[in-house]
Amino acid sequence: MADELYLMIVLAEPPEGFAFCLQRGKGAKAERLDYIDAAGNDISFDLTVTVRQGKIKGMPDFAGPFVQGRPGERFFYLCVGQCSELVEPQWSGRVKVPLSSITWRDIEESKADGRPLRARYAASKPGGGPALASVQLQGGWTTAE
């Protein structure tokens, strides 16, 4: 049986001059949704995924228009682009946000509290540009307060 799970990803201290958005879909049919210009403040995105019993015993599996990857390695993408006041962002990379650390216990707590699961990551790399590729979540997925 599948159920909906609400997620919130927080981008901690994103670099100024860049835009971020969720990617919905895969390959040539992928869409970039509602980009946000980073102004040095934390930003966040909300999304819904479907969760069900996975093929790997005891592990949840995720699906839906935002979900990418193989079972046991699911993730979603955030797109990153440089901004200018005069034009749309020039998209230059993606961030891979992992879902594999979400447990059934996390899902049950989220459902019981009626709150999304939230995770955050450092959106800037040490040199000042945006973090790209796979990111390390700060503290994993927890029930949002």
PDB file of C-alpha atoms in Angstrom:
ATOM      1  CA  MET A   1       0.000   0.000   0.000  1.00  0.00           C
ATOM      2  CA  ALA A   2       1.359   3.445  -0.965  1.00  0.00           C
ATOM      3  CA  ASP A   3       1.027   6.577   1.126  1.00  0.00           C
ATOM      4  CA  GLU A   4       1.991  10.235   0.666  1.00  0.00           C
ATOM      5  CA  LEU A   5       4.941  11.695   2.538  1.00  0.00           C
ATOM      6  CA  TYR A   6       5.583  15.422   2.805  1.00  0.00           C
ATOM      7  CA  LEU A   7       9.182  16.601   2.684  1.00  0.00           C
ATOM      8  CA  MET A   8      10.922  19.926   3.204  1.00  0.00           C
ATOM      9  CA  ILE A   9      14.514  20.544   2.114  1.00  0.00           C
ATOM     10  CA  VAL A  10      16.286  23.579   3.590  1.00  0.00           C
ATOM     11  CA  LEU A  11      19.247  25.093   1.765  1.00  0.00           C
ATOM     12  CA  ALA A  12      21.471  26.589   4.450  1.00  0.00           C
ATOM     13  CA  GLU A  13      23.197  29.847   3.467  1.00  0.00           C
ATOM     14  CA  PRO A  14      22.935  29.541  -0.327  1.00  0.00           C
ATOM     15  CA  PRO A  15      25.353  31.715  -2.289  1.00  0.00           C
ATOM     16  CA  GLU A  16      24.011  35.024  -3.597  1.00  0.00           C
ATOM     17  CA  GLY A  17      23.605  35.387  -7.333  1.00  0.00           C
ATOM     18  CA  PHE A  18      22.176  31.900  -7.831  1.00  0.00           C
ATOM     19  CA  ALA A  19      18.674  30.531  -8.255  1.00  0.00           C
ATOM     20  CA  PHE A  20      17.423  27.174  -7.011  1.00  0.00           C
ATOM     21  CA  CYS A  21      14.358  25.124  -7.953  1.00  0.00           C
ATOM     22  CA  LEU A  22      12.920  21.628  -7.800  1.00  0.00           C
ATOM     23  CA  GLN A  23      13.158  19.346 -10.819  1.00  0.00           C
ATOM     24  CA  ARG A  24      10.003  17.412 -11.666  1.00  0.00           C
ATOM     25  CA  GLY A  25      10.313  14.558 -14.145  1.00  0.00           C
ATOM     26  CA  LYS A  26      13.219  12.850 -15.832  1.00  0.00           C
ATOM     27  CA  GLY A  27      15.362  13.341 -18.896  1.00  0.00           C
ATOM     28  CA  ALA A  28      14.137  15.567 -21.729  1.00  0.00           C
ATOM     29  CA  LYS A  29      10.686  15.844 -20.118  1.00  0.00           C
ATOM     30  CA  ALA A  30      12.035  17.285 -16.852  1.00  0.00           C
ATOM     31  CA  GLU A  31      10.674  20.637 -15.678  1.00  0.00           C
ATOM     32  CA  ARG A  32      12.191  23.253 -13.380  1.00  0.00           C
ATOM     33  CA  LEU A  33       9.601  24.541 -10.920  1.00  0.00           C
ATOM     34  CA  ASP A  34       9.317  27.947  -9.246  1.00  0.00           C
ATOM     35  CA  TYR A  35      12.889  29.047  -8.829  1.00  0.00           C
ATOM     36  CA  ILE A  36      13.980  31.137  -5.866  1.00  0.00           C
ATOM     37  CA  ASP A  37      16.816  33.663  -6.063  1.00  0.00           C
ATOM     38  CA  ALA A  38      19.228  33.179  -3.187  1.00  0.00           C
ATOM     39  CA  ALA A  39      19.881  36.314  -1.169  1.00  0.00           C
ATOM     40  CA  GLY A  40      22.158  34.795   1.460  1.00  0.00           C
ATOM     41  CA  ASN A  41      19.242  33.627   3.630  1.00  0.00           C
ATOM     42  CA  ASP A  42      18.172  30.009   4.058  1.00  0.00           C
ATOM     43  CA  ILE A  43      15.547  28.929   1.520  1.00  0.00           C
ATOM     44  CA  SER A  44      13.376  25.830   1.423  1.00  0.00           C
ATOM     45  CA  PHE A  45      11.315  23.710  -0.913  1.00  0.00           C
ATOM     46  CA  ASP A  46       8.345  21.476  -0.119  1.00  0.00           C
ATOM     47  CA  LEU A  47       7.449  18.373  -2.083  1.00  0.00           C
ATOM     48  CA  THR A  48       5.340  15.258  -1.784  1.00  0.00           C
ATOM     49  CA  VAL A  49       6.534  11.752  -2.581  1.00  0.00           C
ATOM     50  CA  THR A  50       4.801   8.395  -2.477  1.00  0.00           C
ATOM     51  CA  VAL A  51       6.172   5.860  -0.012  1.00  0.00           C
ATOM     52  CA  ARG A  52       5.562   2.108  -0.046  1.00  0.00           C
ATOM     53  CA  GLN A  53       7.199  -1.107   1.090  1.00  0.00           C
ATOM     54  CA  GLY A  54      10.369  -1.539  -0.914  1.00  0.00           C
ATOM     55  CA  LYS A  55      11.864  -4.598  -2.551  1.00  0.00           C
ATOM     56  CA  ILE A  56      14.691  -4.425  -0.027  1.00  0.00           C
ATOM     57  CA  LYS A  57      13.214  -6.075   3.071  1.00  0.00           C
ATOM     58  CA  GLY A  58      12.129  -3.601   5.742  1.00  0.00           C
ATOM     59  CA  MET A  59      13.097  -0.523   3.742  1.00  0.00           C
ATOM     60  CA  PRO A  60      10.691   2.105   2.415  1.00  0.00           C
ATOM     61  CA  ASP A  61      10.748   2.932  -1.277  1.00  0.00           C
ATOM     62  CA  PHE A  62       9.836   6.261  -2.833  1.00  0.00           C
ATOM     63  CA  ALA A  63       8.124   7.222  -6.071  1.00  0.00           C
ATOM     64  CA  GLY A  64       6.457  10.173  -7.710  1.00  0.00           C
ATOM     65  CA  PRO A  65       7.240  12.890 -10.222  1.00  0.00           C
ATOM     66  CA  PHE A  66      10.217  14.261  -8.241  1.00  0.00           C
ATOM     67  CA  VAL A  67      11.862  10.928  -7.382  1.00  0.00           C
ATOM     68  CA  GLN A  68      14.882   9.639  -9.299  1.00  0.00           C
ATOM     69  CA  GLY A  69      17.219   6.655  -8.978  1.00  0.00           C
ATOM     70  CA  ARG A  70      17.079   2.942  -8.291  1.00  0.00           C
ATOM     71  CA  PRO A  71      15.399   1.270  -5.300  1.00  0.00           C
ATOM     72  CA  GLY A  72      17.532   1.750  -2.195  1.00  0.00           C
ATOM     73  CA  GLU A  73      19.235   4.775  -3.800  1.00  0.00           C
ATOM     74  CA  ARG A  74      16.315   7.170  -4.378  1.00  0.00           C
ATOM     75  CA  PHE A  75      16.830  10.937  -4.456  1.00  0.00           C
ATOM     76  CA  PHE A  76      15.412  14.129  -5.938  1.00  0.00           C
ATOM     77  CA  TYR A  77      17.113  16.983  -7.752  1.00  0.00           C
ATOM     78  CA  LEU A  78      17.380  20.688  -7.081  1.00  0.00           C
ATOM     79  CA  CYS A  79      18.553  22.695 -10.106  1.00  0.00           C
ATOM     80  CA  VAL A  80      21.063  25.511  -9.647  1.00  0.00           C
ATOM     81  CA  GLY A  81      21.633  28.455 -11.975  1.00  0.00           C
ATOM     82  CA  GLN A  82      23.332  31.835 -12.036  1.00  0.00           C
ATOM     83  CA  CYS A  83      21.041  34.852 -11.840  1.00  0.00           C
ATOM     84  CA  SER A  84      20.903  38.268 -13.367  1.00  0.00           C
ATOM     85  CA  GLU A  85      18.174  40.842 -12.806  1.00  0.00           C
ATOM     86  CA  LEU A  86      17.477  41.003 -16.529  1.00  0.00           C
ATOM     87  CA  VAL A  87      17.185  37.374 -17.625  1.00  0.00           C
ATOM     88  CA  GLU A  88      16.058  33.948 -16.496  1.00  0.00           C
ATOM     89  CA  PRO A  89      18.700  31.927 -14.624  1.00  0.00           C
ATOM     90  CA  GLN A  90      21.354  30.191 -16.673  1.00  0.00           C
ATOM     91  CA  TRP A  91      20.991  26.655 -15.303  1.00  0.00           C
ATOM     92  CA  SER A  92      24.368  25.113 -14.697  1.00  0.00           C
ATOM     93  CA  GLY A  93      24.068  22.204 -12.299  1.00  0.00           C
ATOM     94  CA  ARG A  94      22.016  20.070  -9.968  1.00  0.00           C
ATOM     95  CA  VAL A  95      22.030  18.963  -6.372  1.00  0.00           C
ATOM     96  CA  LYS A  96      21.178  15.343  -5.610  1.00  0.00           C
ATOM     97  CA  VAL A  97      19.205  15.157  -2.338  1.00  0.00           C
ATOM     98  CA  PRO A  98      19.210  11.583  -0.946  1.00  0.00           C
ATOM     99  CA  LEU A  99      16.094   9.876   0.390  1.00  0.00           C
ATOM    100  CA  SER A 100      17.800   6.607   1.339  1.00  0.00           C
ATOM    101  CA  SER A 101      18.308   7.533   5.002  1.00  0.00           C
ATOM    102  CA  ILE A 102      14.544   7.917   5.634  1.00  0.00           C
ATOM    103  CA  THR A 103      13.314   5.037   7.807  1.00  0.00           C
ATOM    104  CA  TRP A 104       9.856   3.669   8.547  1.00  0.00           C
ATOM    105  CA  ARG A 105      10.195   5.172  12.023  1.00  0.00           C
ATOM    106  CA  ASP A 106      10.768   8.644  10.475  1.00  0.00           C
ATOM    107  CA  ILE A 107       7.712   8.158   8.248  1.00  0.00           C
ATOM    108  CA  GLU A 108       5.477   7.035  11.131  1.00  0.00           C
ATOM    109  CA  GLU A 109       6.583   9.993  13.304  1.00  0.00           C
ATOM    110  CA  SER A 110       5.846  12.400  10.463  1.00  0.00           C
ATOM    111  CA  LYS A 111       2.394  10.901   9.879  1.00  0.00           C
ATOM    112  CA  ALA A 112       1.568  10.852  13.622  1.00  0.00           C
ATOM    113  CA  ASP A 113       2.591  14.491  14.088  1.00  0.00           C
ATOM    114  CA  GLY A 114       1.092  15.664  10.791  1.00  0.00           C
ATOM    115  CA  ARG A 115       4.367  17.430   9.995  1.00  0.00           C
ATOM    116  CA  PRO A 116       6.752  16.983   7.084  1.00  0.00           C
ATOM    117  CA  LEU A 117      10.140  15.382   7.305  1.00  0.00           C
ATOM    118  CA  ARG A 118      12.793  18.075   7.030  1.00  0.00           C
ATOM    119  CA  ALA A 119      16.454  17.964   6.092  1.00  0.00           C
ATOM    120  CA  ARG A 120      19.044  20.641   5.415  1.00  0.00           C
ATOM    121  CA  TYR A 121      22.377  20.887   3.692  1.00  0.00           C
ATOM    122  CA  ALA A 122      25.104  23.489   3.270  1.00  0.00           C
ATOM    123  CA  ALA A 123      24.185  25.094  -0.065  1.00  0.00           C
ATOM    124  CA  SER A 124      27.535  26.890  -0.463  1.00  0.00           C
ATOM    125  CA  LYS A 125      30.851  25.166  -0.916  1.00  0.00           C
ATOM    126  CA  PRO A 126      33.956  26.549   0.829  1.00  0.00           C
ATOM    127  CA  GLY A 127      35.010  28.606  -2.230  1.00  0.00           C
ATOM    128  CA  GLY A 128      31.715  30.486  -2.198  1.00  0.00           C
ATOM    129  CA  GLY A 129      29.939  28.866  -5.136  1.00  0.00           C
ATOM    130  CA  PRO A 130      26.953  26.535  -4.896  1.00  0.00           C
ATOM    131  CA  ALA A 131      27.303  22.962  -3.661  1.00  0.00           C
ATOM    132  CA  LEU A 132      26.516  20.619  -6.554  1.00  0.00           C
ATOM    133  CA  ALA A 133      26.167  16.857  -7.083  1.00  0.00           C
ATOM    134  CA  SER A 134      25.445  14.645  -4.043  1.00  0.00           C
ATOM    135  CA  VAL A 135      25.159  16.559  -0.800  1.00  0.00           C
ATOM    136  CA  GLN A 136      25.599  15.521   2.822  1.00  0.00           C
ATOM    137  CA  LEU A 137      22.484  16.226   4.895  1.00  0.00           C
ATOM    138  CA  GLN A 138      23.088  17.992   8.210  1.00  0.00           C
ATOM    139  CA  GLY A 139      21.505  15.725  10.803  1.00  0.00           C
ATOM    140  CA  GLY A 140      19.492  13.620   8.335  1.00  0.00           C
ATOM    141  CA  TRP A 141      15.711  13.678   7.909  1.00  0.00           C
ATOM    142  CA  THR A 142      13.757  14.675  11.021  1.00  0.00           C
ATOM    143  CA  THR A 143      10.183  15.673  11.785  1.00  0.00           C
ATOM    144  CA  ALA A 144       9.834  19.422  11.149  1.00  0.00           C
ATOM    145  CA  GLU A 145       9.085  21.629  14.125  1.00  0.00           C
TER     146      GLU A 145
END
